Amino acid sequence: MKALHRLWWLALCLPASVWAGTVQVTVLARDGQPLTDAVVTVEPSGPRAASPAPTPVTIRQEGLAFVPALTVVPAGSRVTFTNLDRFEHHVRGTTGNPLQGSERSEGFELRMGGRVEGQAPPAASVVVNEAGPVRLGCHLHGSMRGAIYVTDSPWVARTDAQGRITLENVPDGAATVRVWHPDQLIDTAARQITVVSVTPVQFDTPIQPRRRR
Ligand SMILES: [Cu+2]
């Protein structure tokens, strides 16, 4: 009976714990509409959290497009590209923001042969180690655009159709919130927040997403 009582007491104390909070972020586009597919990262100022474990992912080249167009992966993950089209593609991965002169060291070039009937689709892979966005393109088809967002934070999510994300179990206290979107022209300024039990944040950005084909 005593043990049961103790359990009950624990259950009462834990949910609204002072150790972790829920961060709810809403991201709006320049026109005030919800911005979908924005990558939101929360970085608590306290001791560095363990990075999420690398997870292998596959990005297809299909119908002259990268599918999915946006992939979020932990740093150190292996990203495999497969070409399902019958013609050749390239994969050009560029990091940093060339418009702001912040090219980073990591980048890659892959050459993908066209798929041959009855054979496995051509595949090639890279390991992405550096946190941040990698823009994907193809030298042969300028309309092919995609992105990989590499993260070393366990608190990362992409906005839904309402422009919202919810991250739970974020340590209480000071934290930095960053927003990145594949169609952004300049970096959105990071925000400093204080995480309490439920912390709503709204970003009004100058980003205007392109219409998807
Ligand atoms: Cu191509």
mmCIF file of C-alpha atoms and ligand atoms in Angstrom:
data_model
loop_
_atom_site.group_PDB
_atom_site.id
_atom_site.type_symbol
_atom_site.label_atom_id
_atom_site.label_comp_id
_atom_site.label_asym_id
_atom_site.label_seq_id
_atom_site.Cartn_x
_atom_site.Cartn_y
_atom_site.Cartn_z
ATOM 1 C CA MET A 1 0.000 0.000 0.000
ATOM 2 C CA LYS A 2 2.845 2.295 0.855
ATOM 3 C CA ALA A 3 4.523 1.614 -2.505
ATOM 4 C CA LEU A 4 1.297 2.375 -4.300
ATOM 5 C CA HIS A 5 1.011 5.633 -2.451
ATOM 6 C CA ARG A 6 4.514 6.566 -3.480
ATOM 7 C CA LEU A 7 3.738 5.813 -7.138
ATOM 8 C CA TRP A 8 0.669 7.997 -6.991
ATOM 9 C CA TRP A 9 2.719 10.812 -5.536
ATOM 10 C CA LEU A 10 5.296 10.448 -8.339
ATOM 11 C CA ALA A 11 2.574 10.535 -10.995
ATOM 12 C CA LEU A 12 1.243 13.706 -9.446
ATOM 13 C CA CYS A 13 4.633 15.392 -9.488
ATOM 14 C CA LEU A 14 6.038 14.375 -12.866
ATOM 15 C CA PRO A 15 3.707 15.744 -15.565
ATOM 16 C CA ALA A 16 4.170 19.451 -14.844
ATOM 17 C CA SER A 17 7.786 18.837 -13.951
ATOM 18 C CA VAL A 18 10.144 21.784 -13.711
ATOM 19 C CA TRP A 19 12.708 19.858 -15.764
ATOM 20 C CA ALA A 20 11.129 19.958 -19.181
ATOM 21 C CA GLY A 21 8.653 21.947 -21.165
ATOM 22 C CA THR A 22 6.737 21.841 -24.405
ATOM 23 C CA VAL A 23 7.655 24.350 -27.108
ATOM 24 C CA GLN A 24 4.998 25.164 -29.690
ATOM 25 C CA VAL A 25 6.223 27.202 -32.646
ATOM 26 C CA THR A 26 4.084 28.763 -35.376
ATOM 27 C CA VAL A 27 5.871 29.990 -38.516
ATOM 28 C CA LEU A 28 4.171 32.432 -40.867
ATOM 29 C CA ALA A 29 5.156 33.364 -44.421
ATOM 30 C CA ARG A 30 5.557 36.938 -45.683
ATOM 31 C CA ASP A 31 1.880 37.028 -46.618
ATOM 32 C CA GLY A 32 0.862 35.995 -43.093
ATOM 33 C CA GLN A 33 -0.191 32.507 -44.145
ATOM 34 C CA PRO A 34 1.163 29.420 -42.340
ATOM 35 C CA LEU A 35 4.564 28.355 -43.668
ATOM 36 C CA THR A 36 4.731 24.592 -44.254
ATOM 37 C CA ASP A 37 7.974 22.581 -44.329
ATOM 38 C CA ALA A 38 9.988 25.033 -42.280
ATOM 39 C CA VAL A 39 12.591 23.234 -40.168
ATOM 40 C CA VAL A 40 12.487 24.446 -36.557
ATOM 41 C CA THR A 41 15.348 23.641 -34.204
ATOM 42 C CA VAL A 42 15.398 24.343 -30.472
ATOM 43 C CA GLU A 43 18.827 24.449 -28.824
ATOM 44 C CA PRO A 44 18.743 24.689 -25.028
ATOM 45 C CA SER A 45 21.557 26.810 -23.564
ATOM 46 C CA GLY A 46 22.378 24.313 -20.846
ATOM 47 C CA PRO A 47 24.619 21.277 -21.146
ATOM 48 C CA ARG A 48 24.709 19.913 -24.679
ATOM 49 C CA ALA A 49 22.185 17.165 -25.237
ATOM 50 C CA ALA A 50 23.291 13.894 -26.801
ATOM 51 C CA SER A 51 23.008 14.080 -30.582
ATOM 52 C CA PRO A 52 20.329 11.907 -32.151
ATOM 53 C CA ALA A 53 21.590 8.613 -33.592
ATOM 54 C CA PRO A 54 22.391 8.625 -37.344
ATOM 55 C CA THR A 55 19.560 7.190 -39.437
ATOM 56 C CA PRO A 56 19.970 6.028 -43.040
ATOM 57 C CA VAL A 57 17.567 7.648 -45.505
ATOM 58 C CA THR A 58 16.855 7.332 -49.228
ATOM 59 C CA ILE A 59 15.986 10.176 -51.586
ATOM 60 C CA ARG A 60 14.604 9.211 -54.996
ATOM 61 C CA GLN A 61 15.042 11.002 -58.263
ATOM 62 C CA GLU A 62 11.740 10.388 -59.916
ATOM 63 C CA GLY A 63 9.761 12.265 -62.559
ATOM 64 C CA LEU A 64 12.404 15.032 -62.697
ATOM 65 C CA ALA A 65 12.138 15.690 -58.961
ATOM 66 C CA PHE A 66 13.838 14.842 -55.686
ATOM 67 C CA VAL A 67 11.354 12.793 -53.639
ATOM 68 C CA PRO A 68 10.919 13.736 -50.862
ATOM 69 C CA ALA A 69 11.844 17.336 -51.599
ATOM 70 C CA LEU A 70 12.944 17.899 -47.988
ATOM 71 C CA THR A 71 14.605 15.386 -45.695
ATOM 72 C CA VAL A 72 15.633 16.055 -42.081
ATOM 73 C CA VAL A 73 18.372 13.737 -40.776
ATOM 74 C CA PRO A 74 20.682 13.524 -37.776
ATOM 75 C CA ALA A 75 24.342 14.405 -38.420
ATOM 76 C CA GLY A 76 26.390 11.379 -39.456
ATOM 77 C CA SER A 77 23.529 9.779 -41.387
ATOM 78 C CA ARG A 78 24.065 8.056 -44.723
ATOM 79 C CA VAL A 79 21.889 9.487 -47.478
ATOM 80 C CA THR A 80 21.345 7.224 -50.486
ATOM 81 C CA PHE A 81 20.105 8.604 -53.795
ATOM 82 C CA THR A 82 18.380 6.354 -56.312
ATOM 83 C CA ASN A 83 17.488 7.305 -59.864
ATOM 84 C CA LEU A 84 14.150 5.855 -60.966
ATOM 85 C CA ASP A 85 14.079 7.831 -64.212
ATOM 86 C CA ARG A 86 15.309 6.268 -67.432
ATOM 87 C CA PHE A 87 17.680 9.135 -68.066
ATOM 88 C CA GLU A 88 20.758 10.463 -66.360
ATOM 89 C CA HIS A 89 20.699 12.834 -63.369
ATOM 90 C CA HIS A 90 23.313 14.480 -61.215
ATOM 91 C CA VAL A 91 23.170 15.250 -57.525
ATOM 92 C CA ARG A 92 24.877 18.451 -56.526
ATOM 93 C CA GLY A 93 24.844 19.052 -52.786
ATOM 94 C CA THR A 94 25.786 22.557 -51.651
ATOM 95 C CA THR A 95 25.948 23.856 -48.114
ATOM 96 C CA GLY A 96 25.751 27.332 -46.647
ATOM 97 C CA ASN A 97 24.021 30.269 -48.265
ATOM 98 C CA PRO A 98 25.818 31.482 -51.402
ATOM 99 C CA LEU A 99 23.798 34.735 -51.297
ATOM 100 C CA GLN A 100 25.303 35.477 -47.892
ATOM 101 C CA GLY A 101 28.771 34.229 -48.767
ATOM 102 C CA SER A 102 28.649 31.537 -46.108
ATOM 103 C CA GLU A 103 29.597 28.479 -48.137
ATOM 104 C CA ARG A 104 30.724 25.713 -45.844
ATOM 105 C CA SER A 105 33.288 23.066 -46.521
ATOM 106 C CA GLU A 106 30.988 20.144 -47.122
ATOM 107 C CA GLY A 107 29.465 19.572 -50.534
ATOM 108 C CA PHE A 108 29.254 16.704 -52.980
ATOM 109 C CA GLU A 109 28.685 15.758 -56.608
ATOM 110 C CA LEU A 110 27.200 12.471 -57.723
ATOM 111 C CA ARG A 111 26.523 11.259 -61.227
ATOM 112 C CA MET A 112 23.512 9.005 -61.597
ATOM 113 C CA GLY A 113 22.952 6.839 -64.655
ATOM 114 C CA GLY A 114 19.425 6.280 -65.953
ATOM 115 C CA ARG A 115 17.421 3.299 -64.813
ATOM 116 C CA VAL A 116 17.537 0.254 -67.061
ATOM 117 C CA GLU A 117 14.436 -1.918 -67.350
ATOM 118 C CA GLY A 118 14.692 -5.065 -65.235
ATOM 119 C CA GLN A 119 17.659 -3.799 -63.189
ATOM 120 C CA ALA A 120 17.912 -2.202 -59.765
ATOM 121 C CA PRO A 121 17.880 1.585 -60.034
ATOM 122 C CA PRO A 122 21.328 3.229 -59.937
ATOM 123 C CA ALA A 123 22.218 4.325 -56.413
ATOM 124 C CA ALA A 124 24.949 6.366 -54.753
ATOM 125 C CA SER A 125 25.330 7.583 -51.205
ATOM 126 C CA VAL A 126 27.050 10.167 -49.036
ATOM 127 C CA VAL A 127 27.400 10.659 -45.293
ATOM 128 C CA VAL A 128 26.316 14.095 -44.076
ATOM 129 C CA ASN A 129 28.285 15.134 -41.008
ATOM 130 C CA GLU A 130 27.945 18.886 -40.765
ATOM 131 C CA ALA A 131 24.779 20.296 -39.168
ATOM 132 C CA GLY A 132 22.826 22.681 -41.370
ATOM 133 C CA PRO A 133 21.035 22.722 -44.717
ATOM 134 C CA VAL A 134 22.317 21.012 -47.872
ATOM 135 C CA ARG A 135 20.671 22.195 -51.062
ATOM 136 C CA LEU A 136 20.231 19.593 -53.790
ATOM 137 C CA GLY A 137 20.261 20.258 -57.504
ATOM 138 C CA CYS A 138 20.945 18.571 -60.832
ATOM 139 C CA HIS A 139 23.282 20.049 -63.449
ATOM 140 C CA LEU A 140 21.158 18.612 -66.239
ATOM 141 C CA HIS A 141 17.734 19.722 -65.041
ATOM 142 C CA GLY A 142 17.680 23.152 -63.430
ATOM 143 C CA SER A 143 14.132 22.696 -62.131
ATOM 144 C CA MET A 144 15.179 19.796 -59.882
ATOM 145 C CA ARG A 145 15.536 21.147 -56.371
ATOM 146 C CA GLY A 146 15.611 19.471 -53.037
ATOM 147 C CA ALA A 147 17.108 19.828 -49.598
ATOM 148 C CA ILE A 148 18.543 17.866 -46.723
ATOM 149 C CA TYR A 149 18.534 19.474 -43.295
ATOM 150 C CA VAL A 150 21.241 17.945 -41.116
ATOM 151 C CA THR A 151 20.760 18.371 -37.388
ATOM 152 C CA ASP A 152 22.705 17.549 -34.240
ATOM 153 C CA SER A 153 19.828 18.561 -31.961
ATOM 154 C CA PRO A 154 17.243 16.096 -30.679
ATOM 155 C CA TRP A 155 14.704 18.967 -30.770
ATOM 156 C CA VAL A 156 13.917 19.464 -34.413
ATOM 157 C CA ALA A 157 10.683 19.268 -36.398
ATOM 158 C CA ARG A 158 9.175 20.523 -39.647
ATOM 159 C CA THR A 159 6.052 22.640 -39.709
ATOM 160 C CA ASP A 160 2.761 21.091 -40.741
ATOM 161 C CA ALA A 161 0.069 22.589 -42.996
ATOM 162 C CA GLN A 162 -0.818 24.997 -40.156
ATOM 163 C CA GLY A 163 2.812 26.146 -39.936
ATOM 164 C CA ARG A 164 3.123 24.547 -36.504
ATOM 165 C CA ILE A 165 5.474 22.255 -34.634
ATOM 166 C CA THR A 166 5.387 20.959 -31.085
ATOM 167 C CA LEU A 167 8.524 19.748 -29.319
ATOM 168 C CA GLU A 168 8.252 18.055 -25.960
ATOM 169 C CA ASN A 169 10.708 17.409 -23.155
ATOM 170 C CA VAL A 170 12.775 20.501 -23.882
ATOM 171 C CA PRO A 171 14.815 21.417 -20.778
ATOM 172 C CA ASP A 172 13.452 24.430 -18.921
ATOM 173 C CA GLY A 173 15.391 27.670 -19.187
ATOM 174 C CA ALA A 174 17.070 29.644 -21.948
ATOM 175 C CA ALA A 175 17.058 28.245 -25.482
ATOM 176 C CA THR A 176 17.616 29.391 -29.057
ATOM 177 C CA VAL A 177 14.993 28.714 -31.727
ATOM 178 C CA ARG A 178 16.075 28.620 -35.381
ATOM 179 C CA VAL A 179 13.918 28.449 -38.494
ATOM 180 C CA TRP A 180 15.081 27.330 -41.932
ATOM 181 C CA HIS A 181 13.034 26.868 -45.105
ATOM 182 C CA PRO A 182 14.120 25.549 -48.525
ATOM 183 C CA ASP A 183 12.725 28.676 -50.247
ATOM 184 C CA GLN A 184 14.339 31.231 -47.975
ATOM 185 C CA LEU A 185 16.572 33.855 -49.549
ATOM 186 C CA ILE A 186 18.210 35.017 -46.335
ATOM 187 C CA ASP A 187 18.546 33.435 -42.918
ATOM 188 C CA THR A 188 15.685 34.097 -40.517
ATOM 189 C CA ALA A 189 17.075 35.599 -37.295
ATOM 190 C CA ALA A 190 17.216 33.124 -34.416
ATOM 191 C CA ARG A 191 15.087 33.852 -31.360
ATOM 192 C CA GLN A 192 16.030 33.561 -27.713
ATOM 193 C CA ILE A 193 13.271 32.073 -25.593
ATOM 194 C CA THR A 194 12.780 30.872 -22.061
ATOM 195 C CA VAL A 195 11.251 27.428 -21.933
ATOM 196 C CA VAL A 196 8.558 27.014 -19.305
ATOM 197 C CA SER A 197 5.955 24.267 -19.067
ATOM 198 C CA VAL A 198 4.301 25.311 -22.351
ATOM 199 C CA THR A 199 6.093 27.864 -24.488
ATOM 200 C CA PRO A 200 4.347 29.206 -27.601
ATOM 201 C CA VAL A 201 6.512 31.071 -30.126
ATOM 202 C CA GLN A 202 5.479 32.753 -33.372
ATOM 203 C CA PHE A 203 7.795 33.643 -36.260
ATOM 204 C CA ASP A 204 6.720 36.163 -38.898
ATOM 205 C CA THR A 205 9.162 35.564 -41.741
ATOM 206 C CA PRO A 206 9.807 37.227 -45.111
ATOM 207 C CA ILE A 207 9.751 33.808 -46.801
ATOM 208 C CA GLN A 208 7.303 33.276 -49.635
ATOM 209 C CA PRO A 209 7.175 29.617 -50.684
ATOM 210 C CA ARG A 210 7.231 28.727 -54.378
ATOM 211 C CA ARG A 211 4.215 26.990 -55.754
ATOM 212 C CA ARG A 212 4.934 23.255 -55.963
ATOM 213 C CA ARG A 213 4.489 21.635 -59.318
HETATM 214 CU CU CU B 1 18.454 15.599 -63.522
#
